[in-house]
PDB file of C-alpha atoms in Angstrom:
ATOM      1  CA  MET I  26       1.770   3.509  -2.623  1.00 46.00           C
ATOM      2  CA  THR I  27       2.080   4.044   1.069  1.00 60.00           C
ATOM      3  CA  SER I  28      -0.086   3.102   3.942  1.00 82.00           C
ATOM      4  CA  ALA I  29      -0.490   4.254   7.528  1.00 87.00           C
ATOM      5  CA  VAL I  30      -0.836   2.478  10.790  1.00 90.00           C
ATOM      6  CA  ARG I  31      -2.712   3.789  13.638  1.00 92.00           C
ATOM      7  CA  VAL I  32      -1.142   2.953  17.017  1.00 91.00           C
ATOM      8  CA  GLN I  33      -3.302   3.285  20.188  1.00 91.00           C
ATOM      9  CA  LEU I  34      -1.494   2.778  23.521  1.00 89.00           C
ATOM     10  CA  GLY I  35      -3.155   2.013  26.694  1.00 86.00           C
ATOM     11  CA  GLU I  36      -1.860   1.520  30.282  1.00 86.00           C
ATOM     12  CA  ASP I  37      -3.966   0.642  33.340  1.00 87.00           C
ATOM     13  CA  GLY I  38      -4.337   3.680  35.527  1.00 87.00           C
ATOM     14  CA  ALA I  39      -2.809   6.084  33.069  1.00 85.00           C
ATOM     15  CA  ASP I  40      -4.298   9.567  32.778  1.00 85.00           C
ATOM     16  CA  ALA I  41      -4.286  11.557  29.548  1.00 80.00           C
ATOM     17  CA  GLU I  42      -0.987  13.237  30.464  1.00 85.00           C
ATOM     18  CA  ARG I  43       0.692   9.806  31.090  1.00 87.00           C
ATOM     19  CA  ALA I  44      -0.746   8.370  27.892  1.00 85.00           C
ATOM     20  CA  ASP I  45       0.660  11.369  25.890  1.00 85.00           C
ATOM     21  CA  GLN I  46       3.987  10.859  27.506  1.00 88.00           C
ATOM     22  CA  LEU I  47       4.122   7.150  26.597  1.00 88.00           C
ATOM     23  CA  ALA I  48       3.124   7.913  23.119  1.00 89.00           C
ATOM     24  CA  GLY I  49       5.934  10.504  22.926  1.00 89.00           C
ATOM     25  CA  TYR I  50       8.493   7.929  24.040  1.00 89.00           C
ATOM     26  CA  LEU I  51       7.287   5.464  21.459  1.00 90.00           C
ATOM     27  CA  ARG I  52       7.238   8.183  18.743  1.00 91.00           C
ATOM     28  CA  GLY I  53      10.855   8.896  19.584  1.00 91.00           C
ATOM     29  CA  GLU I  54      11.868   5.314  19.333  1.00 89.00           C
ATOM     30  CA  LEU I  55      10.109   4.939  15.920  1.00 89.00           C
ATOM     31  CA  ILE I  56      11.886   8.032  14.613  1.00 90.00           C
ATOM     32  CA  GLU I  57      15.227   6.576  15.696  1.00 89.00           C
ATOM     33  CA  ARG I  58      14.336   3.435  13.789  1.00 86.00           C
ATOM     34  CA  GLY I  59      14.138   5.491  10.608  1.00 84.00           C
ATOM     35  CA  LEU I  60      10.479   6.050  10.454  1.00 82.00           C
ATOM     36  CA  ALA I  61      10.367   9.802   9.883  1.00 76.00           C
ATOM     37  CA  ASP I  62       6.587  10.232   9.415  1.00 88.00           C
ATOM     38  CA  VAL I  63       5.226   9.674  13.012  1.00 91.00           C
ATOM     39  CA  LYS I  64       2.521  11.998  14.237  1.00 89.00           C
ATOM     40  CA  ALA I  65       0.479  12.155  17.353  1.00 86.00           C
ATOM     41  CA  LEU I  66      -3.177  11.411  16.843  1.00 81.00           C
ATOM     42  CA  PRO I  67      -5.496  14.080  18.083  1.00 66.00           C
ATOM     43  CA  ALA I  68      -7.601  13.216  21.154  1.00 59.00           C
ATOM     44  CA  GLY I  69     -11.161  12.208  20.344  1.00 55.00           C
ATOM     45  CA  GLU I  70     -13.422   9.220  20.083  1.00 53.00           C
ATOM     46  CA  ALA I  71     -11.955   5.771  20.292  1.00 52.00           C
ATOM     47  CA  PRO I  72     -11.679   3.969  17.054  1.00 52.00           C
ATOM     48  CA  PRO I  73     -14.816   2.081  15.948  1.00 55.00           C
ATOM     49  CA  GLY I  74     -14.867  -1.483  17.287  1.00 53.00           C
ATOM     50  CA  SER I  75     -12.130  -0.933  19.833  1.00 51.00           C
ATOM     51  CA  ARG I  76     -12.301  -2.565  23.186  1.00 49.00           C
ATOM     52  CA  GLY I  77     -10.598  -1.482  26.381  1.00 48.00           C
ATOM     53  CA  PHE I  78      -9.496   1.876  25.095  1.00 45.00           C
ATOM     54  CA  ASP I  79     -10.649   5.132  26.629  1.00 45.00           C
ATOM     55  CA  ALA I  80      -9.855   8.128  24.480  1.00 43.00           C
ATOM     56  CA  ALA I  81      -9.037  10.171  27.507  1.00 36.00           C
ATOM     57  CA  THR I  82      -6.460   7.684  28.763  1.00 32.00           C
ATOM     58  CA  ALA I  83      -4.834   6.255  25.536  1.00 50.00           C
ATOM     59  CA  GLY I  84      -2.044   7.833  23.536  1.00 81.00           C
ATOM     60  CA  GLY I  85      -2.133   7.465  19.762  1.00 90.00           C
ATOM     61  CA  LEU I  86       0.228   7.768  16.854  1.00 92.00           C
ATOM     62  CA  LEU I  87      -0.088   7.764  13.045  1.00 91.00           C
ATOM     63  CA  VAL I  88       2.848   6.165  11.384  1.00 91.00           C
ATOM     64  CA  THR I  89       3.082   6.504   7.548  1.00 89.00           C
ATOM     65  CA  LEU I  90       5.089   3.689   5.936  1.00 80.00           C
ATOM     66  CA  GLY I  91       5.719   2.165   2.553  1.00 68.00           C
ATOM     67  CA  LYS I  92       4.360  -1.152   1.376  1.00 60.00           C
ATOM     68  CA  SER I  93       7.450  -3.125   2.452  1.00 62.00           C
ATOM     69  CA  ALA I  94       7.319  -5.281   5.469  1.00 65.00           C
ATOM     70  CA  ASP I  95      10.401  -3.684   6.938  1.00 79.00           C
ATOM     71  CA  GLY I  96       8.651  -0.475   8.033  1.00 82.00           C
ATOM     72  CA  LEU I  97       5.754  -2.303   9.570  1.00 84.00           C
ATOM     73  CA  ARG I  98       8.111  -4.814  11.228  1.00 84.00           C
ATOM     74  CA  SER I  99       9.956  -1.830  12.784  1.00 85.00           C
ATOM     75  CA  VAL I 100       6.717  -0.438  14.154  1.00 88.00           C
ATOM     76  CA  VAL I 101       5.732  -3.886  15.581  1.00 86.00           C
ATOM     77  CA  THR I 102       9.117  -4.434  17.109  1.00 86.00           C
ATOM     78  CA  ALA I 103       9.068  -1.110  18.841  1.00 87.00           C
ATOM     79  CA  VAL I 104       5.598  -1.716  20.063  1.00 86.00           C
ATOM     80  CA  ARG I 105       6.400  -5.123  21.399  1.00 84.00           C
ATOM     81  CA  GLU I 106       9.535  -3.754  23.209  1.00 85.00           C
ATOM     82  CA  TRP I 107       7.264  -1.038  24.709  1.00 84.00           C
ATOM     83  CA  LEU I 108       4.820  -3.638  25.937  1.00 82.00           C
ATOM     84  CA  SER I 109       7.611  -5.657  27.561  1.00 82.00           C
ATOM     85  CA  ARG I 110       8.812  -2.647  29.554  1.00 82.00           C
ATOM     86  CA  GLY I 111       5.434  -2.322  31.272  1.00 77.00           C
ATOM     87  CA  GLY I 112       6.598  -4.588  34.077  1.00 78.00           C
ATOM     88  CA  ARG I 113       3.560  -5.343  36.259  1.00 81.00           C
ATOM     89  CA  VAL I 114       1.430  -2.587  34.698  1.00 83.00           C
ATOM     90  CA  LYS I 115      -1.016  -3.945  32.145  1.00 85.00           C
ATOM     91  CA  ARG I 116      -0.375  -2.375  28.803  1.00 85.00           C
ATOM     92  CA  THR I 117      -2.336  -2.693  25.583  1.00 86.00           C
ATOM     93  CA  VAL I 118      -1.525  -1.846  22.048  1.00 88.00           C
ATOM     94  CA  ARG I 119      -3.894  -1.717  19.077  1.00 90.00           C
ATOM     95  CA  LEU I 120      -2.483  -1.438  15.541  1.00 90.00           C
ATOM     96  CA  GLU I 121      -4.849  -0.612  12.682  1.00 91.00           C
ATOM     97  CA  ILE I 122      -4.234  -0.535   8.928  1.00 89.00           C
ATOM     98  CA  ASP I 123      -7.165   0.048   6.634  1.00 86.00           C
ATOM     99  CA  GLY I 124      -9.649  -1.405   9.172  1.00 88.00           C
ATOM    100  CA  ASP I 125      -7.555  -4.511   9.926  1.00 89.00           C
ATOM    101  CA  VAL I 126      -6.651  -4.521  13.558  1.00 90.00           C
ATOM    102  CA  LEU I 127      -4.027  -6.240  15.726  1.00 87.00           C
ATOM    103  CA  GLU I 128      -4.365  -6.009  19.476  1.00 87.00           C
ATOM    104  CA  LEU I 129      -1.445  -7.035  21.682  1.00 83.00           C
ATOM    105  CA  SER I 130      -1.570  -7.136  25.480  1.00 78.00           C
ATOM    106  CA  GLU I 131      -1.398 -10.266  27.518  1.00 71.00           C
ATOM    107  CA  ALA I 132      -0.792 -12.723  24.726  1.00 71.00           C
ATOM    108  CA  THR I 133       2.207 -15.026  25.116  1.00 75.00           C
ATOM    109  CA  LEU I 134       5.311 -14.228  23.155  1.00 77.00           C
ATOM    110  CA  ALA I 135       4.693 -17.190  20.882  1.00 82.00           C
ATOM    111  CA  ASP I 136       1.107 -16.063  20.214  1.00 79.00           C
ATOM    112  CA  GLN I 137       2.273 -12.520  19.566  1.00 80.00           C
ATOM    113  CA  ASP I 138       4.879 -13.852  17.054  1.00 82.00           C
ATOM    114  CA  LYS I 139       2.057 -15.708  15.112  1.00 85.00           C
ATOM    115  CA  LEU I 140      -0.288 -12.729  15.209  1.00 82.00           C
ATOM    116  CA  VAL I 141       2.380 -10.284  14.108  1.00 82.00           C
ATOM    117  CA  ASP I 142       3.613 -12.505  11.243  1.00 81.00           C
ATOM    118  CA  LEU I 143       0.049 -12.864   9.984  1.00 82.00           C
ATOM    119  CA  PHE I 144      -0.662  -9.078  10.318  1.00 80.00           C
ATOM    120  CA  VAL I 145       2.589  -8.078   8.510  1.00 80.00           C
ATOM    121  CA  SER I 146       2.047 -10.566   5.764  1.00 81.00           C
ATOM    122  CA  ARG I 147      -1.445  -9.105   5.031  1.00 81.00           C
ATOM    123  CA  HIS I 148       0.018  -5.651   4.591  1.00 81.00           C
ATOM    124  CA  SER I 149       3.307  -6.349   2.644  1.00 73.00           C
ATOM    125  CA  SER I 150       3.700  -6.259  -1.120  1.00 63.00           C
ATOM    126  CA  PRO I 151       4.094  -9.698  -2.683  1.00 57.00           C
TER     127      PRO I 151
END
């Protein structure tokens, strides 16, 4: 059985074109990591319960992966690298699997490690 992770990207001051560009860069990185099924999410309403995301200024991806932790860890690693390249521009990432949400933005690296480990463990086969 496979699962899919929704990835919503946000960057302060980004317009829809910039958000699409950022999502395209991340999509390319995910494909390079061996995740072949990575699609752009169509523009539309922000996901229910989301905070700080404007559908007009956030890029989105849908990544289909297996139940192993490796695929999800590849997604999370790429996302964290993308966050770190933001420099002084505030970036936000929202990952969602079956209603379970992980948001990463200004958390410390140690806090991100803890949150990522917990999120990945909840979505990996035993």
